[in-house]
Coordinates of C-alpha atoms and ligand atoms in Angstrom, one line a residue:
M9 CA 10.7 33.7 5.3
K10 CA 13.0 31.4 3.4
T11 CA 11.9 30.6 -0.2
L12 CA 12.7 27.7 -2.5
R13 CA 11.9 27.2 -6.2
T14 CA 11.6 23.8 -7.9
Q15 CA 10.0 22.1 -10.9
V16 CA 7.9 19.5 -8.9
L17 CA 7.0 19.8 -5.3
I18 CA 6.2 16.5 -3.7
V19 CA 4.2 16.4 -0.5
G20 CA 4.9 13.2 1.5
A21 CA 8.0 11.0 1.8
G22 CA 6.3 7.7 1.8
P23 CA 6.9 5.2 -1.0
A24 CA 4.9 7.2 -3.5
G25 CA 6.7 10.5 -2.9
L26 CA 10.1 9.0 -2.7
L27 CA 9.7 6.8 -5.8
L28 CA 8.4 9.7 -7.8
G29 CA 11.3 11.9 -6.7
Q30 CA 13.8 9.3 -7.7
L31 CA 12.3 8.6 -11.1
L32 CA 12.1 12.4 -11.9
H33 CA 15.7 12.9 -10.7
R34 CA 16.9 10.1 -13.0
A35 CA 15.3 12.1 -15.9
G36 CA 17.1 15.2 -14.8
L37 CA 14.1 17.0 -13.2
D38 CA 14.3 19.0 -10.0
T39 CA 12.1 18.1 -7.0
V40 CA 11.7 19.1 -3.3
I41 CA 9.9 16.8 -0.9
V42 CA 8.2 18.1 2.2
E43 CA 7.4 15.5 4.9
R44 CA 5.5 16.0 8.1
Q45 CA 7.3 13.3 10.1
S46 CA 11.0 12.5 10.7
D47 CA 12.7 9.9 8.5
E48 CA 12.9 7.5 11.5
H49 CA 9.2 7.8 12.0
V50 CA 8.4 7.1 8.4
L51 CA 10.6 4.0 8.6
S52 CA 9.1 2.9 11.8
R53 CA 5.7 2.3 10.2
I54 CA 5.2 -1.4 9.4
R55 CA 3.0 -1.8 6.3
A56 CA 3.1 -3.7 3.0
G57 CA 5.0 -6.8 2.3
V58 CA 4.3 -8.0 -1.2
L59 CA 5.5 -6.3 -4.4
E60 CA 4.0 -7.0 -7.9
Q61 CA 6.5 -7.5 -10.6
G62 CA 5.6 -4.1 -12.1
T63 CA 6.5 -2.4 -8.8
A64 CA 9.8 -4.3 -8.6
D65 CA 10.6 -3.4 -12.2
L66 CA 9.9 0.3 -11.4
M67 CA 12.4 0.1 -8.4
D68 CA 14.9 -1.2 -10.9
E69 CA 14.1 1.7 -13.3
A70 CA 14.6 4.1 -10.4
G71 CA 18.1 2.6 -9.8
V72 CA 17.3 1.3 -6.3
G73 CA 16.5 -2.3 -7.0
Q74 CA 19.8 -3.9 -6.0
R75 CA 19.1 -4.8 -2.4
M76 CA 15.5 -5.7 -3.2
R77 CA 16.7 -8.2 -5.9
A78 CA 19.3 -9.6 -3.5
E79 CA 17.1 -9.9 -0.4
G80 CA 13.6 -10.1 -1.7
L81 CA 11.9 -13.5 -1.7
V82 CA 10.3 -14.6 -5.0
H83 CA 7.0 -16.3 -4.3
D84 CA 5.4 -18.6 -6.9
G85 CA 2.2 -19.0 -5.0
F86 CA 0.3 -18.7 -1.7
E87 CA -2.2 -20.8 0.2
L88 CA -5.9 -20.3 1.2
A89 CA -6.8 -22.3 4.3
V90 CA -10.5 -23.1 4.7
G91 CA -11.9 -25.5 7.3
G92 CA -8.4 -26.4 8.4
V93 CA -7.4 -27.5 4.9
R94 CA -4.8 -25.5 2.8
H95 CA -5.3 -25.0 -0.9
R96 CA -2.3 -23.7 -2.9
I97 CA -2.8 -21.0 -5.5
D98 CA 0.0 -21.6 -8.0
L99 CA 0.6 -18.1 -9.3
R100 CA 3.4 -19.1 -11.7
A101 CA 1.2 -21.7 -13.4
L102 CA -2.1 -19.7 -13.3
A103 CA -0.8 -16.2 -14.1
G104 CA 1.4 -17.0 -17.2
G105 CA 4.7 -17.4 -15.3
R106 CA 4.3 -14.2 -13.2
T107 CA 5.2 -14.2 -9.5
V108 CA 5.4 -11.7 -6.6
L109 CA 8.3 -10.5 -4.5
V110 CA 8.2 -10.5 -0.7
Y111 CA 10.1 -7.4 0.3
G112 CA 8.8 -5.1 3.1
Q113 CA 7.6 -1.5 2.4
T114 CA 10.0 -0.4 5.2
E115 CA 13.0 -1.7 3.0
V116 CA 11.5 -0.1 -0.1
T117 CA 11.3 3.2 1.7
R118 CA 14.8 2.8 3.2
D119 CA 16.3 2.1 -0.3
L120 CA 14.6 5.2 -1.7
M121 CA 15.6 7.4 1.2
S122 CA 19.2 6.3 0.8
A123 CA 19.3 7.1 -2.9
R124 CA 17.7 10.5 -2.4
S125 CA 20.2 11.4 0.3
A126 CA 23.1 10.1 -1.7
A127 CA 22.0 12.4 -4.6
G128 CA 21.9 15.4 -2.3
L129 CA 18.3 16.1 -3.1
I130 CA 16.2 18.3 -0.8
T131 CA 13.8 16.5 1.6
L132 CA 12.3 18.7 4.3
Y133 CA 11.5 16.3 7.2
E134 CA 9.5 17.4 10.2
A135 CA 7.8 20.1 8.1
A136 CA 5.0 21.5 10.2
D137 CA 1.7 23.2 9.2
V138 CA 2.1 22.3 5.5
R139 CA -0.4 24.2 3.3
I140 CA -0.7 24.3 -0.4
D141 CA -2.4 26.8 -2.7
G142 CA -2.4 28.2 -6.2
F143 CA -2.6 24.8 -7.9
D144 CA -5.3 26.2 -10.1
T145 CA -2.7 28.7 -11.4
S146 CA 0.6 28.3 -13.2
T147 CA 2.5 28.9 -9.9
P148 CA 1.4 26.5 -7.2
R149 CA 2.9 27.0 -3.8
A150 CA 3.4 25.3 -0.5
H151 CA 4.0 26.9 2.9
C152 CA 5.4 25.1 5.9
I153 CA 7.5 25.6 9.0
V154 CA 10.8 23.8 9.2
R155 CA 12.8 23.9 12.5
G156 CA 10.8 27.0 13.5
E157 CA 11.5 28.9 10.2
P158 CA 8.6 29.7 7.9
M159 CA 9.2 28.5 4.3
E160 CA 7.6 29.1 0.9
I161 CA 8.2 26.7 -2.0
T162 CA 7.0 27.6 -5.5
A163 CA 6.9 25.0 -8.2
D164 CA 5.5 24.2 -11.6
F165 CA 3.5 21.2 -10.3
I166 CA 2.6 19.7 -6.9
A167 CA 2.4 15.9 -6.4
G168 CA 0.1 15.1 -3.5
C169 CA 1.8 11.9 -2.1
D170 CA 0.7 12.6 1.5
G171 CA -1.5 9.6 2.2
F172 CA -5.0 9.2 3.4
H173 CA -4.8 11.8 6.1
G174 CA -2.7 14.3 4.1
V175 CA -3.3 17.9 3.3
C176 CA -3.4 17.8 -0.5
R177 CA -6.7 16.1 -1.1
A178 CA -8.1 18.1 1.8
S179 CA -7.1 21.3 0.0
V180 CA -9.3 20.6 -3.1
P181 CA -12.7 22.4 -3.0
A182 CA -15.5 20.0 -2.0
G183 CA -17.4 20.7 -5.2
A184 CA -14.5 19.6 -7.4
I185 CA -14.0 16.1 -5.9
Q186 CA -16.1 13.0 -5.7
L187 CA -15.4 10.6 -2.8
Y188 CA -16.4 6.9 -2.7
E189 CA -16.0 4.9 0.5
K190 CA -16.8 1.6 2.2
V191 CA -15.7 1.1 5.8
Y192 CA -15.5 -2.6 7.0
P193 CA -16.7 -3.5 10.5
F194 CA -13.2 -5.0 11.4
G195 CA -9.5 -4.2 11.2
W196 CA -6.2 -6.1 11.1
L197 CA -4.1 -6.5 14.3
G198 CA -0.6 -6.9 12.9
L199 CA 2.5 -8.3 14.7
L200 CA 6.1 -8.3 13.5
S201 CA 8.6 -10.8 15.1
D202 CA 12.1 -12.1 14.6
T203 CA 10.8 -15.7 14.3
P204 CA 11.0 -18.0 11.3
P205 CA 7.8 -17.9 9.1
V206 CA 5.3 -20.7 9.8
S207 CA 5.4 -21.7 6.1
E208 CA 7.5 -20.9 3.0
E209 CA 4.6 -19.1 1.4
L210 CA 1.8 -16.8 2.7
I211 CA -1.3 -18.4 4.2
Y212 CA -4.6 -16.6 4.1
S213 CA -6.8 -18.4 6.6
R214 CA -10.6 -18.3 6.9
H215 CA -11.8 -19.5 10.3
A216 CA -15.0 -19.3 12.5
R217 CA -13.0 -17.2 15.0
G218 CA -11.9 -14.8 12.2
F219 CA -9.4 -14.3 9.3
S220 CA -5.7 -14.5 9.8
L221 CA -2.7 -14.0 7.5
C222 CA 0.7 -15.6 7.9
S223 CA 3.3 -13.5 6.0
M224 CA 7.0 -12.7 6.4
R225 CA 9.8 -10.2 5.7
S226 CA 12.7 -12.8 5.5
A227 CA 13.5 -16.4 6.5
T228 CA 14.0 -15.1 10.1
R229 CA 11.3 -12.3 10.3
S230 CA 7.6 -13.0 10.3
R231 CA 4.5 -10.8 9.9
Y232 CA 1.1 -12.0 11.1
Y233 CA -2.4 -10.5 11.1
L234 CA -5.6 -11.2 12.9
Q235 CA -9.1 -9.9 12.0
V236 CA -10.3 -8.0 15.0
P237 CA -13.4 -5.7 15.5
S238 CA -12.7 -2.2 14.2
T239 CA -13.0 -0.9 17.8
E240 CA -10.2 -3.2 19.1
R241 CA -7.3 -1.5 21.0
V242 CA -3.8 -2.9 20.5
E243 CA -3.2 -2.3 24.3
D244 CA -5.6 -5.1 25.0
W245 CA -3.4 -7.6 23.1
S246 CA -0.4 -9.1 24.9
D247 CA 2.0 -11.1 22.8
D248 CA 0.7 -14.2 24.4
R249 CA -2.9 -13.4 23.7
F250 CA -2.0 -12.7 20.0
W251 CA 0.0 -16.0 19.6
D252 CA -2.8 -18.0 21.3
E253 CA -5.5 -16.5 19.0
L254 CA -3.4 -17.0 15.9
R255 CA -2.7 -20.6 16.8
A256 CA -6.4 -21.2 17.3
R257 CA -7.2 -19.9 13.8
L258 CA -4.5 -21.9 11.9
D259 CA -4.8 -25.3 10.3
P260 CA -3.2 -28.1 12.4
E261 CA 0.0 -28.2 10.4
A262 CA 0.6 -24.5 10.7
A263 CA -0.4 -24.4 14.3
G264 CA 2.1 -27.1 15.0
S265 CA 5.0 -25.4 13.3
L266 CA 4.3 -21.8 14.7
V267 CA 7.3 -20.4 16.4
T268 CA 6.4 -17.5 18.8
G269 CA 8.6 -14.8 20.2
P270 CA 8.5 -11.1 21.4
S271 CA 6.8 -8.6 19.1
L272 CA 8.9 -6.0 17.5
E273 CA 5.8 -4.1 16.5
K274 CA 2.1 -4.5 17.0
S275 CA -0.7 -2.3 15.6
V276 CA -4.3 -2.2 14.5
A277 CA -5.1 -1.0 11.0
P278 CA -8.7 -0.1 10.1
L279 CA -10.0 -1.5 6.8
R280 CA -11.6 0.7 4.2
S281 CA -12.1 1.0 0.5
F282 CA -11.8 4.6 -0.7
V283 CA -11.4 6.4 -4.0
A284 CA -11.2 10.1 -4.7
E285 CA -12.1 11.2 -8.3
P286 CA -10.6 12.8 -10.2
M287 CA -6.9 12.6 -9.2
R288 CA -5.9 15.8 -10.9
F289 CA -6.8 19.4 -10.0
G290 CA -5.0 21.9 -12.3
R291 CA -1.3 21.5 -11.4
L292 CA -2.0 19.3 -8.3
F293 CA -1.8 15.5 -9.0
L294 CA -2.7 13.0 -6.2
A295 CA -0.9 9.7 -6.1
G296 CA -1.1 6.6 -3.8
D297 CA -3.0 6.6 -0.6
A298 CA -3.8 10.3 -1.0
A299 CA -6.2 9.3 -3.7
H300 CA -7.3 5.7 -2.8
I301 CA -7.2 3.1 -0.1
V302 CA -7.8 -0.6 -0.4
P303 CA -8.2 -3.3 2.4
P304 CA -4.7 -4.9 2.6
T305 CA -6.1 -8.4 1.9
G306 CA -5.1 -8.2 -1.8
A307 CA -1.7 -6.6 -1.1
K308 CA -2.6 -3.8 -3.6
G309 CA -2.0 -0.5 -1.6
L310 CA 1.7 -0.1 -2.1
N311 CA 1.5 -1.5 -5.6
L312 CA -1.3 0.9 -6.7
A313 CA 0.9 3.8 -5.4
A314 CA 3.7 2.5 -7.6
S315 CA 1.5 2.4 -10.7
D316 CA 0.2 5.9 -10.1
V317 CA 3.8 7.1 -9.8
R318 CA 4.8 5.3 -13.0
Y319 CA 2.1 7.1 -14.9
L320 CA 2.8 10.5 -13.2
S321 CA 6.5 10.3 -13.7
Q322 CA 6.1 9.4 -17.4
A323 CA 3.7 12.3 -17.8
L324 CA 5.9 14.9 -16.1
I325 CA 9.0 13.8 -18.0
E326 CA 7.0 14.1 -21.3
H327 CA 5.9 17.6 -20.3
Y328 CA 9.5 18.8 -19.6
L329 CA 11.5 16.8 -22.2
E330 CA 9.0 16.5 -25.1
G331 CA 6.7 19.5 -24.5
S332 CA 3.7 17.2 -24.5
D333 CA 0.9 17.4 -21.9
A334 CA -1.0 14.3 -23.2
G335 CA 0.2 12.2 -20.2
L336 CA -0.8 14.9 -17.7
D337 CA -4.2 15.3 -19.3
H338 CA -4.8 11.5 -19.3
Y339 CA -3.2 10.8 -15.9
S340 CA -6.4 10.7 -13.8
A341 CA -8.4 8.5 -16.1
R342 CA -5.5 6.1 -16.7
C343 CA -4.9 5.7 -12.9
L344 CA -8.5 5.3 -12.0
A345 CA -9.1 2.5 -14.6
R346 CA -6.5 0.5 -12.7
V347 CA -7.5 1.7 -9.2
W348 CA -11.1 0.5 -9.5
K349 CA -10.0 -3.0 -10.7
A350 CA -7.7 -3.2 -7.6
E351 CA -10.5 -1.9 -5.4
R352 CA -12.8 -4.6 -6.8
F353 CA -10.3 -7.4 -6.2
S354 CA -9.4 -6.2 -2.7
W355 CA -13.0 -5.9 -1.7
W356 CA -13.7 -9.4 -3.3
L357 CA -10.9 -11.2 -1.5
T358 CA -11.7 -9.4 1.8
S359 CA -15.4 -10.5 1.4
L360 CA -14.3 -14.0 0.6
M361 CA -12.0 -14.6 3.6
H362 CA -13.3 -12.5 6.5
N363 CA -16.2 -13.1 9.0
F364 CA -19.1 -10.8 8.6
D365 CA -21.1 -11.7 11.7
Q366 CA -23.6 -8.9 11.3
E367 CA -24.5 -9.8 7.8
P368 CA -27.8 -11.7 7.1
A369 CA -27.6 -15.5 6.8
F370 CA -28.1 -15.3 3.1
Q371 CA -24.7 -13.4 2.7
A372 CA -23.0 -16.2 4.6
K373 CA -24.4 -18.8 2.3
L374 CA -23.3 -16.8 -0.8
Q375 CA -19.8 -16.5 0.8
A376 CA -19.6 -20.2 1.3
A377 CA -20.7 -20.9 -2.2
E378 CA -18.1 -18.4 -3.6
L379 CA -15.4 -20.2 -1.6
D380 CA -16.5 -23.6 -2.8
Y381 CA -16.5 -22.3 -6.4
V382 CA -13.0 -20.7 -6.1
L383 CA -11.4 -23.8 -4.6
A384 CA -12.9 -26.1 -7.2
S385 CA -12.5 -23.9 -10.4
D386 CA -9.3 -23.4 -12.4
A387 CA -11.0 -20.4 -14.1
A388 CA -11.8 -18.8 -10.8
Q389 CA -8.2 -19.4 -9.5
R390 CA -6.8 -18.0 -12.7
A391 CA -8.8 -14.8 -12.2
L392 CA -7.6 -14.7 -8.5
A393 CA -4.0 -15.3 -9.6
E394 CA -3.9 -12.6 -12.4
N395 CA -5.3 -10.0 -10.0
Y396 CA -2.9 -11.0 -7.2
V397 CA 0.2 -10.7 -9.3
G398 CA -1.1 -7.4 -10.7
L399 CA -3.0 -6.6 -13.9
P400 CA -1.0 -5.4 -16.8
L401 CA 0.0 -1.7 -16.7
Ligands
LIG524 P1 1.9 6.8 2.9 O1 0.8 7.0 3.8 O2 2.8 5.6 3.0 O3 2.9 8.1 2.9 C1 2.4 9.4 3.0 C2 3.4 10.3 3.7 O4 2.9 11.6 3.7 C3 3.7 9.9 5.1 O5 5.1 9.7 5.3 C4 3.1 11.0 5.9 O6 3.8 11.3 7.1 C5 3.2 12.2 5.0 N1 2.2 13.2 5.2 C6 0.9 13.1 5.6 N2 0.4 14.3 5.8 C7 1.3 15.3 5.4 C8 1.4 16.7 5.4 N3 0.3 17.4 5.7 N4 2.5 17.3 5.0 C9 3.6 16.5 4.7 N5 3.6 15.2 4.7 C10 2.5 14.6 5.1 N6 -0.5 -2.1 1.6 C11 -0.2 -3.3 1.2 O7 0.0 -3.5 -0.1 N7 -0.1 -4.4 2.1 C12 -0.3 -4.2 3.4 O8 -0.2 -5.1 4.2 C13 -0.6 -2.9 3.9 N8 -0.7 -2.7 5.3 C14 -1.0 -1.4 5.7 C15 -1.1 -1.1 7.1 C16 -1.4 0.2 7.5 C17 -1.5 0.5 9.0 C18 -1.6 1.2 6.6 C19 -2.0 2.6 7.0 C20 -1.5 0.9 5.2 C21 -1.1 -0.4 4.8 N9 -1.0 -0.7 3.4 C22 -0.7 -1.9 3.0 C23 -1.1 0.4 2.5 C24 0.2 1.1 2.5 O9 1.3 0.3 2.3 C25 0.0 2.2 1.5 O10 -0.6 1.7 0.3 C26 1.3 2.9 1.1 O11 1.9 3.3 2.3 C27 1.0 4.0 0.2 O12 2.1 4.8 0.1 P2 1.9 6.4 0.0 O13 0.9 6.7 -1.0 O14 3.3 6.9 -0.1 O15 1.3 6.8 1.4
LIG525 C1 2.4 -8.3 4.6 O1 3.3 -9.1 4.6 O2 2.4 -7.2 5.4 C2 1.1 -8.5 3.8 C3 1.2 -9.5 2.8 C4 0.1 -9.7 2.0 C5 -1.1 -9.0 2.2 C6 -1.1 -8.1 3.2 C7 0.0 -7.8 4.0 O3 -2.2 -9.3 1.5

């Protein structure tokens, strides 16, 4: 058995794990990352597209913001399309000058992977059968098999950055953790294509046939989503069927300017709201999707992972460099205060824009009233804008 010793063992090389590793490295701390998949597989997953300013600033602090600042698209607003009419939400005016940055999670992950590799830091990809234990002692450990060789890694702390289906949260005794979950009766069918975006800004469309989102990755690469039943299979959706359905849900102007092309990626993502409390168990700290999931409507998932990592990296640095555990002791409560506000906003915007055919007629009337109110009220749009750009850290 090969053994390794490090200060912070990070499980998961998604954006949370990689960003944490980079921030700790910049402060002179030692980390090892174990990742179940290959780096190519991690990069092949198409996910988030919108970064809050706080997330972009954290990428700068981690020393990996150069390409993001050069290629990311600053967006001052987005549009809500209801009944075929588009209403612009002016983020810059409504949220005190704050904006968002359109830069794909794939590129965030690629920048972080490159920085970690350039620094010669240890990332064990394709680590099989990862197991953790001892996090209720002062010597937590992980076991895994890498290229057929059993490995044991001992550390001072473990950061569970292994996503919703990871091993870290699953390793916590059932009696020590409280789970909160809401599963939606629909998912998002996403398509990525090398076609020019249908509009300069994102369009969230509400339609009798279902919700759709027009997003992008650059001036030549678009990302689209359709609300589909949660049972939907991506195999049943040809590119032509996708484009026809999207066009049917768009307002006339967008439908007229839609440029179609072959899909580079197509997938169905289930929608759920989920929170695990607390986020700390002795020397195990959960961060990102390992601790919480939001429906992607509010573009909060990746950004919540970044704010967890900001708090956790600060707390670990204080522990090692200042001998203070105040940040570690406050980590879970601090994250959860922000997580629940993002859960509320993501649930609210999902409820506002999607079709809930199984809901009683009364709910549909409430939804219509809420939409009317939002589209007519500066106060409501100010609340929408300040949540969308990200609440203060
Ligand atoms: P991740 O899931 O990204 O990373 C966890 C990593 O841990 C993975 O690489 C995984 O392979 C690894 N892992 C899992 N189990 C392991 C084990 N036992 N041992 C070792 N490694 C293990 N957010 C948005 O803001 N906007 C969006 O549009 C959006 N779309 C999404 C679409 C999909 C299909 C999904 C699933 C999520 C989407 N999200 C979106 C949310 C998403 O971006 C997450 O918030 C983001 O990936 C969170 O990053 P991590 O916490 O690092 O988790
Ligand atoms: C995306 O571009 O993938 C995206 C953008 C905004 C969202 C969700 C997804 O709310």
